[in-house]
Tab-separated table of N, CA and C in Angstrom:
chain	number	residue	atom	x	y	z
A	144	MET	N	0.800	-1.335	0.022
A	144	MET	CA	0.073	0.001	0.203
A	144	MET	C	1.067	1.399	0.002
A	145	THR	N	0.542	2.128	-0.610
A	145	THR	CA	1.285	3.353	-0.866
A	145	THR	C	0.650	4.727	0.125
A	146	GLU	N	1.604	5.405	0.616
A	146	GLU	CA	1.192	6.376	1.373
A	146	GLU	C	0.427	7.319	0.892
A	147	PRO	N	-0.567	7.885	1.163
A	147	PRO	CA	-1.343	8.870	0.346
A	147	PRO	C	-0.422	10.308	0.392
A	148	SER	N	-0.410	10.881	-0.725
A	148	SER	CA	0.311	12.306	-0.887
A	148	SER	C	-0.790	13.246	0.078
A	149	PRO	N	0.475	14.035	0.828
A	149	PRO	CA	-0.733	15.066	1.520
A	149	PRO	C	-1.228	16.211	0.569
A	150	ASN	N	-0.989	16.217	-0.515
A	150	ASN	CA	-1.923	16.962	-1.381
A	150	ASN	C	-3.235	16.490	-1.637
A	151	ASP	N	-3.624	15.471	-1.203
A	151	ASP	CA	-4.829	14.462	-1.665
A	151	ASP	C	-5.750	14.897	-0.659
A	152	PRO	N	-7.002	15.343	-1.407
A	152	PRO	CA	-7.960	16.115	-0.662
A	152	PRO	C	-8.682	14.716	0.007
A	153	ALA	N	-8.898	13.661	-0.169
A	153	ALA	CA	-9.407	12.428	0.335
A	153	ALA	C	-8.957	12.379	1.700
A	154	ALA	N	-7.515	12.187	1.397
A	154	ALA	CA	-6.477	11.937	2.835
A	154	ALA	C	-6.300	12.834	3.815
A	155	VAL	N	-6.505	14.185	3.220
A	155	VAL	CA	-6.643	15.150	4.278
A	155	VAL	C	-7.873	15.206	5.071
A	156	ALA	N	-9.179	14.887	4.182
A	156	ALA	CA	-10.472	14.813	4.771
A	156	ALA	C	-10.261	13.721	5.640
A	157	LEU	N	-9.853	12.509	5.449
A	157	LEU	CA	-9.762	11.326	6.481
A	157	LEU	C	-9.029	11.629	7.713
A	158	GLU	N	-7.727	12.403	7.741
A	158	GLU	CA	-7.196	12.516	8.473
A	158	GLU	C	-7.792	13.850	9.453
A	159	LEU	N	-8.732	14.343	9.055
A	159	LEU	CA	-9.461	15.855	9.768
A	159	LEU	C	-10.464	15.000	10.868
A	160	GLU	N	-11.162	13.843	9.586
A	160	GLU	CA	-11.880	13.050	10.536
A	160	GLU	C	-11.263	12.225	11.769
A	161	ARG	N	-10.221	11.766	11.647
A	161	ARG	CA	-9.724	11.110	12.664
A	161	ARG	C	-9.215	11.914	13.983
A	162	ILE	N	-8.989	13.122	13.414
A	162	ILE	CA	-8.340	14.069	14.565
A	162	ILE	C	-9.783	14.619	15.210
A	163	ARG	N	-11.017	14.900	14.283
A	163	ARG	CA	-11.970	15.045	15.019
A	163	ARG	C	-12.716	13.749	16.021
A	164	ARG	N	-12.741	12.935	15.634
A	164	ARG	CA	-13.102	11.973	16.660
A	164	ARG	C	-12.209	11.727	17.606
A	165	THR	N	-10.724	11.651	17.773
A	165	THR	CA	-10.037	11.768	18.803
A	165	THR	C	-10.440	12.991	19.578
A	166	ILE	N	-10.622	14.148	19.073
A	166	ILE	CA	-10.901	15.519	20.126
A	166	ILE	C	-12.311	14.924	20.589
A	167	GLU	N	-13.585	14.595	19.853
A	167	GLU	CA	-14.791	14.345	20.479
A	167	GLU	C	-14.970	13.092	21.680
A	168	VAL	N	-14.020	12.283	21.357
A	168	VAL	CA	-13.756	11.394	22.389
A	168	VAL	C	-13.042	11.684	23.979
A	169	GLY	N	-11.979	12.868	23.491
A	169	GLY	CA	-11.372	13.457	24.711
A	169	GLY	C	-12.348	14.449	25.483
A	170	PHE	N	-13.248	15.023	24.706
A	170	PHE	CA	-14.100	15.987	25.192
A	170	PHE	C	-15.258	15.063	26.179
A	171	THR	N	-15.667	13.822	25.434
A	171	THR	CA	-16.553	13.160	26.360
A	171	THR	C	-16.197	12.656	27.587
A	172	ARG	N	-15.073	12.290	27.444
A	172	ARG	CA	-14.386	11.905	28.658
A	172	ARG	C	-14.336	12.823	29.866
A	173	THR	N	-13.771	14.230	29.287
A	173	THR	CA	-13.629	15.422	30.091
A	173	THR	C	-14.982	15.743	30.539
A	174	ASP	N	-15.677	15.542	29.823
A	174	ASP	CA	-17.330	16.023	30.592
A	174	ASP	C	-17.790	14.997	31.212
A	175	GLY	N	-17.514	13.786	31.162
A	175	GLY	CA	-18.021	12.742	32.072
A	175	GLY	C	-17.057	12.775	33.340
A	176	ALA	N	-15.875	13.158	33.360
A	176	ALA	CA	-15.224	13.439	34.498
A	176	ALA	C	-15.534	14.813	35.432
A	177	LEU	N	-16.264	15.927	34.616
A	177	LEU	CA	-16.516	17.129	35.232
A	177	LEU	C	-17.960	16.713	35.758
A	178	ALA	N	-18.627	15.876	35.181
A	178	ALA	CA	-19.926	15.693	35.560
A	178	ALA	C	-20.028	14.870	37.083
A	179	LEU	N	-18.922	14.098	36.986
A	179	LEU	CA	-18.776	13.333	38.263
A	179	LEU	C	-18.386	13.923	39.285
A	180	LEU	N	-17.539	14.788	39.208
A	180	LEU	CA	-17.004	15.881	40.172
A	180	LEU	C	-17.908	17.011	40.481
A	181	VAL	N	-19.038	17.496	39.608
A	181	VAL	CA	-20.229	18.112	39.909
A	181	VAL	C	-21.128	17.359	40.975
A	182	GLN	N	-21.218	16.379	40.640
A	182	GLN	CA	-22.189	15.411	41.592
A	182	GLN	C	-21.449	15.057	42.802
A	183	ARG	N	-20.360	14.830	42.856
A	183	ARG	CA	-19.543	14.690	44.193
A	183	ARG	C	-19.706	15.994	44.952
A	184	HIS	N	-19.368	16.925	44.378
A	184	HIS	CA	-19.414	18.509	44.969
A	184	HIS	C	-20.717	18.778	45.597
A	185	ASP	N	-21.911	18.401	44.890
A	185	ASP	CA	-23.153	18.679	45.182
A	185	ASP	C	-23.406	17.553	46.405
A	186	GLN	N	-23.283	16.526	46.397
A	186	GLN	CA	-23.127	15.606	47.550
A	186	GLN	C	-22.730	15.997	49.168
A	187	SER	N	-21.411	16.659	48.404
A	187	SER	CA	-20.589	17.390	49.810
A	187	SER	C	-21.067	18.374	50.332
A	188	ASP	N	-21.707	19.191	49.557
A	188	ASP	CA	-22.496	20.600	50.117
A	188	ASP	C	-23.667	20.039	50.878
A	189	GLU	N	-24.643	18.857	50.304
A	189	GLU	CA	-25.512	18.586	51.148
A	189	GLU	C	-25.042	18.073	52.408
A	190	THR	N	-23.942	17.235	52.378
A	190	THR	CA	-23.551	16.441	53.602
A	190	THR	C	-23.216	17.496	54.785
A	191	GLN	N	-22.329	18.687	54.122
A	191	GLN	CA	-21.861	20.062	54.973
A	191	GLN	C	-23.259	20.572	55.885
A	192	LYS	N	-24.591	20.640	54.955
A	192	LYS	CA	-25.443	21.307	55.294
A	192	LYS	C	-26.259	20.713	56.240
A	193	GLU	N	-26.528	19.117	55.965
A	193	GLU	CA	-26.775	18.278	57.302
A	193	GLU	C	-25.957	18.383	58.653
A	194	HIS	N	-24.710	18.390	58.264
A	194	HIS	CA	-24.071	18.645	59.537
A	194	HIS	C	-24.271	19.688	60.281
A	195	ALA	N	-24.307	20.871	59.804
A	195	ALA	CA	-24.351	22.199	60.010
A	195	ALA	C	-25.717	22.278	60.784
A	196	ARG	N	-26.883	21.534	60.046
A	196	ARG	CA	-28.095	21.870	60.892
A	196	ARG	C	-27.900	21.037	61.944
A	197	ARG	N	-27.323	19.788	61.945
A	197	ARG	CA	-27.264	19.059	63.141
A	197	ARG	C	-26.527	19.698	64.263
A	198	LEU	N	-25.505	20.554	63.816
A	198	LEU	CA	-24.631	21.369	64.886
A	198	LEU	C	-25.491	22.356	65.382
A	199	ASP	N	-26.437	22.773	64.520
A	199	ASP	CA	-27.215	24.117	65.099
A	199	ASP	C	-28.155	23.717	66.305
A	200	ALA	N	-28.533	22.454	65.856
A	200	ALA	CA	-29.616	21.895	66.740
A	200	ALA	C	-29.101	21.288	68.200
A	201	HIS	N	-27.743	20.933	68.018
A	201	HIS	CA	-27.138	20.603	69.475
A	201	HIS	C	-26.650	21.626	70.185
A	202	ASP	N	-26.450	22.779	69.646
A	202	ASP	CA	-26.168	24.112	70.138
A	202	ASP	C	-27.152	24.609	71.059
A	203	ALA	N	-28.554	24.708	70.298
A	203	ALA	CA	-29.721	25.042	70.621
A	203	ALA	C	-30.088	24.121	72.093
A	204	ARG	N	-29.965	22.922	72.012
A	204	ARG	CA	-30.298	21.926	72.931
A	204	ARG	C	-29.142	22.576	74.311
A	205	LEU	N	-28.005	22.636	73.922
A	205	LEU	CA	-26.956	22.823	75.185
A	205	LEU	C	-27.202	24.135	75.812
A	206	ASP	N	-28.156	25.384	74.572
A	206	ASP	CA	-27.981	26.565	75.570
A	206	ASP	C	-29.360	26.114	76.255
A	207	THR	N	-30.365	25.544	76.167
A	207	THR	CA	-31.563	25.378	76.819
A	207	THR	C	-31.130	24.796	77.965
A	208	LEU	N	-30.304	23.758	77.986
A	208	LEU	CA	-29.717	22.937	79.465
A	208	LEU	C	-29.030	24.007	80.148
A	209	GLU	N	-28.152	24.835	79.558
A	209	GLU	CA	-27.424	25.847	80.302
A	209	GLU	C	-28.076	27.005	81.110
A	210	ARG	N	-29.135	27.297	80.555
A	210	ARG	CA	-30.239	28.078	80.969
A	210	ARG	C	-30.997	27.287	81.699
A	211	GLY	N	-31.106	26.168	81.953
A	211	GLY	CA	-32.190	25.501	82.925
A	211	GLY	C	-33.533	25.560	82.332
A	212	GLU	N	-33.910	25.569	81.141
A	212	GLU	CA	-35.224	25.483	80.780
A	212	GLU	C	-35.968	24.259	80.429
A	213	THR	N	-35.476	23.046	80.575
A	213	THR	CA	-36.025	21.723	80.131
A	213	THR	C	-36.840	21.450	81.330
A	214	GLU	N	-38.067	20.873	80.964
A	214	GLU	CA	-38.935	20.463	81.924
A	214	GLU	C	-38.573	19.816	83.302
A	215	ARG	N	-37.416	18.780	83.004
A	215	ARG	CA	-37.351	17.941	83.820
A	215	ARG	C	-36.416	18.989	85.091
A	216	GLN	N	-35.490	20.080	84.393
A	216	GLN	CA	-34.817	21.168	85.274
A	216	GLN	C	-35.877	21.963	86.047
A	217	LYS	N	-36.996	22.287	85.391
A	217	LYS	CA	-38.216	23.246	86.197
A	217	LYS	C	-38.526	22.290	87.362
A	218	ARG	N	-38.776	20.769	86.971
A	218	ARG	CA	-39.614	19.927	88.142
A	218	ARG	C	-38.577	19.962	89.189
A	219	SER	N	-37.355	19.775	88.667
A	219	SER	CA	-36.218	19.582	89.998
A	219	SER	C	-36.357	20.961	90.550
A	220	ASP	N	-36.366	22.054	90.074
A	220	ASP	CA	-36.085	23.071	90.720
A	220	ASP	C	-37.246	23.356	91.998
A	221	GLY	N	-38.484	23.150	91.088
A	221	GLY	CA	-39.649	23.069	92.189
A	221	GLY	C	-39.819	22.181	93.216
A	222	ARG	N	-39.388	20.853	93.240
A	222	ARG	CA	-39.066	20.041	94.013
A	222	ARG	C	-37.980	20.435	95.293
A	223	LEU	N	-36.861	21.180	94.580
A	223	LEU	CA	-35.771	21.433	95.470
A	223	LEU	C	-36.445	22.970	96.486
A	224	ASP	N	-36.951	23.602	95.913
A	224	ASP	CA	-37.593	24.816	96.665
A	224	ASP	C	-38.643	24.175	97.566
A	225	ALA	N	-39.274	23.051	97.299
A	225	ALA	CA	-40.492	22.398	98.188
A	225	ALA	C	-39.549	22.227	99.405
A	226	LEU	N	-38.663	21.343	99.219
A	226	LEU	CA	-37.989	20.657	100.104
A	226	LEU	C	-37.236	21.667	101.125
A	227	GLU	N	-36.717	22.740	100.484
A	227	GLU	CA	-36.033	24.029	101.349
A	227	GLU	C	-37.092	24.680	102.237
A	228	ARG	N	-38.096	24.683	101.661
A	228	ARG	CA	-39.201	25.473	102.598
A	228	ARG	C	-39.762	24.359	103.769
A	229	ALA	N	-39.743	23.077	103.395
A	229	ALA	CA	-40.144	22.222	104.190
A	229	ALA	C	-39.142	21.941	105.662
A	230	ARG	N	-38.017	22.015	105.335
A	230	ARG	CA	-37.274	21.690	106.271
A	230	ARG	C	-36.912	22.784	107.656
A	231	TRP	N	-36.376	22.101	108.787
A	231	TRP	CA	-36.119	22.814	109.669
A	231	TRP	C	-35.023	23.571	109.696
A	232	PRO	N	-34.799	24.688	109.931
A	232	PRO	CA	-33.408	25.253	109.614
A	232	PRO	C	-32.618	24.948	110.973
A	233	LEU	N	-31.692	24.382	110.742
A	233	LEU	CA	-30.694	23.965	111.665
A	233	LEU	C	-30.363	25.069	113.094
A	234	PRO	N	-30.237	26.354	112.908
A	234	PRO	CA	-30.016	27.218	114.063
A	234	PRO	C	-31.118	27.226	114.977
A	235	SER	N	-32.237	27.026	114.192
A	235	SER	CA	-33.751	27.105	115.122
A	235	SER	C	-33.674	25.804	115.726
A	236	VAL	N	-33.320	25.008	115.346
A	236	VAL	CA	-33.197	23.498	116.088
A	236	VAL	C	-32.388	23.710	117.071
A	237	ALA	N	-31.194	24.210	117.014
A	237	ALA	CA	-30.300	24.268	117.842
A	237	ALA	C	-30.965	25.417	119.196
A	238	ALA	N	-31.255	26.415	118.441
A	238	ALA	CA	-31.744	27.378	119.632
A	238	ALA	C	-33.036	26.712	120.356
A	239	LEU	N	-33.845	25.699	120.176
A	239	LEU	CA	-35.049	24.962	120.732
A	239	LEU	C	-34.504	24.037	121.924
A	240	VAL	N	-33.484	23.538	121.269
A	240	VAL	CA	-32.720	22.489	122.322
A	240	VAL	C	-32.216	23.165	123.115
A	241	ALA	N	-31.429	24.258	123.018
A	241	ALA	CA	-31.032	25.190	124.233
A	241	ALA	C	-31.924	25.480	125.108
A	242	LEU	N	-32.692	26.270	124.564
A	242	LEU	CA	-34.085	26.702	125.186
A	242	LEU	C	-34.667	25.302	126.377
A	243	CYS	N	-34.597	24.103	125.858
A	243	CYS	CA	-35.091	23.301	126.471
A	243	CYS	C	-34.253	22.841	127.646
A	244	GLY	N	-33.099	23.172	127.333
A	244	GLY	CA	-32.073	22.438	128.228
A	244	GLY	C	-32.090	23.692	129.418
A	245	LEU	N	-31.999	24.791	128.889
A	245	LEU	CA	-32.209	26.009	130.204
A	245	LEU	C	-33.266	25.650	130.996
A	246	LEU	N	-34.650	25.734	130.390
A	246	LEU	CA	-36.048	25.019	131.031
A	246	LEU	C	-35.507	24.021	131.982
A	247	LEU	N	-35.010	22.947	131.637
A	247	LEU	CA	-34.642	21.688	132.337
A	247	LEU	C	-33.729	22.181	133.886
A	248	SER	N	-32.883	22.747	133.061
A	248	SER	CA	-32.026	23.209	134.286
A	248	SER	C	-32.505	24.111	135.335
A	249	LEU	N	-33.517	25.011	134.814
A	249	LEU	CA	-34.335	25.903	135.856
A	249	LEU	C	-35.140	25.096	136.658
A	250	TRP	N	-35.831	24.081	136.094
A	250	TRP	CA	-36.888	23.307	136.754
A	250	TRP	C	-36.198	22.433	137.748
A	251	GLN	N	-35.131	21.797	137.369
A	251	GLN	CA	-34.148	21.004	138.388
A	251	GLN	C	-33.772	21.758	139.520
A	252	LEU	N	-33.510	22.912	139.138
A	252	LEU	CA	-32.681	23.852	140.556
A	252	LEU	C	-34.001	24.418	141.296
A	253	THR	N	-35.176	24.580	140.883
A	253	THR	CA	-36.531	25.361	141.643
A	253	THR	C	-36.827	24.166	142.442
A	254	SER	N	-37.016	22.746	141.882
A	254	SER	CA	-37.108	21.564	142.707
A	254	SER	C	-36.654	20.935	143.783
A	255	ARG	N	-35.136	21.576	143.971
A	255	ARG	CA	-34.618	20.744	145.129
A	255	ARG	C	-34.820	21.693	146.467
């Protein structure tokens, strides 16, 4: 087989068609790779948004706990207040015991 001459229009057209096909295949591969990268980027953005949303929810719950605004904390505070009101203060008990001791001492002293 003989090589086609460079001035042969059919040979030039054939070579141009081969170059065009090679470029099309290259562009198709590049488009596919870019589409895959775009899809991964979108998934990454969605994942980051989900993580940010969850982090905001956790922050809000922590703020609520720090302020003591949960129902359980409110119930505990109410019970604690009720217990503090219901207990006898220690200084009052000590004063009553001392008064009783004084009265008993005076009664014994007067009964002799």
